[in-house]
Amino acid sequence: MATLPKVVGRIRDLRAAVGGFKAEGAQVALVPTMGALHAGHVALAEKAREIAQRTVVSIFVNPTQFAPHEDFSRYPRTLEEDLFKLADVGVDLVYAPTATEMYPAGFAARIEVGGPSAGLESDFRPHFFGGVATVVGKLFIQCAPHFAVFGEKDYQQLKVVTRLSRDLDLGVEVVGLPTIREEDGLALSSRNAYLDEEQRRIAPVIYTALARAADAIRSGAPADAAVATARGMIEALGLKVDYVAARNADTLAPLKDRGEPVRLLAAAWLGDTRLIDNIPV
Ligand code: PAF
């Protein structure tokens, strides 16, 4: 059986361990997660192992990115199982801080990133990217990795943390990895665990609708019409759509010219579960 990775919960222990890796001449890649790891996270950790000699995975369910009415308290917490999965990948270190280590009493700082955080998720979860940018900024400063690996599943988040690292000169190269999907197209997500059998059967409609819209746009259909059809397909199965949108794939700004790179993004509620997905055109 593979050896479990070492787990540290204190910033000073993280820094000492990463300092040791760097003293060996190793490059370090960080994979920030909230735990409840699935094959998508495992792929991120494998990517980290491919691009750096030492790999750190952080596991922290970050309270500042959840609004009071959201699923912070029921978010799955599965540390032991997570460690076994990371052992199989050969991850060197797990950083699992407590909430007070991350946010000591009186904590009052917050990082806000403009640009790619405008619209989409922010229209429905206005607190979200401030919380993500704050915790990811802290993780980058605490760990000081050379690389950080994020999934394209949270495409807007990937753009926000890329901009965060660049604009604040954090010196971390952000690497994105394509979404890992179930055979029926459903994007892997820790929140899929909330779905009952019937909901699980319906959930791939978001991907199917986006894929059809992407095909239509590639065949010359106007993006607006393709997006409206995708929205209708998703709503027809009873989901409540927050947004389906075609955006510039680099900036996430609304489309202006016909030749720009396009990304289709969607978020919808299936019962009490909010699912998001996106695909390139
Ligand atoms: O994508 C996630 O799991 C979280 O938003 C992240 C990046 C770990 C920050 O808490």
mmCIF file of N, CA and C in Angstrom, residues 55 152 177 216 257 280:
data_model
loop_
_atom_site.group_PDB
_atom_site.id
_atom_site.type_symbol
_atom_site.label_atom_id
_atom_site.label_comp_id
_atom_site.label_asym_id
_atom_site.label_seq_id
_atom_site.Cartn_x
_atom_site.Cartn_y
_atom_site.Cartn_z
ATOM 1 N N THR A 55 4.853 17.858 -4.800
ATOM 2 C CA THR A 55 3.442 18.226 -4.923
ATOM 3 C C THR A 55 2.807 18.422 -3.552
ATOM 4 N N GLU A 152 -10.521 23.305 -15.221
ATOM 5 C CA GLU A 152 -11.336 24.177 -16.077
ATOM 6 C C GLU A 152 -12.818 24.059 -15.739
ATOM 7 N N LEU A 177 -6.467 22.613 -16.169
ATOM 8 C CA LEU A 177 -6.602 21.244 -16.682
ATOM 9 C C LEU A 177 -8.040 21.026 -17.150
ATOM 10 N N ALA A 216 -23.630 24.006 -32.857
ATOM 11 C CA ALA A 216 -24.422 24.939 -33.662
ATOM 12 C C ALA A 216 -23.593 26.185 -33.997
ATOM 13 N N ASP A 257 -17.020 40.349 -31.469
ATOM 14 C CA ASP A 257 -16.705 40.056 -32.882
ATOM 15 C C ASP A 257 -16.965 38.595 -33.174
ATOM 16 N N PRO A 280 -15.402 24.628 -24.393
ATOM 17 C CA PRO A 280 -14.906 25.509 -25.461
ATOM 18 C C PRO A 280 -15.749 25.317 -26.726
#
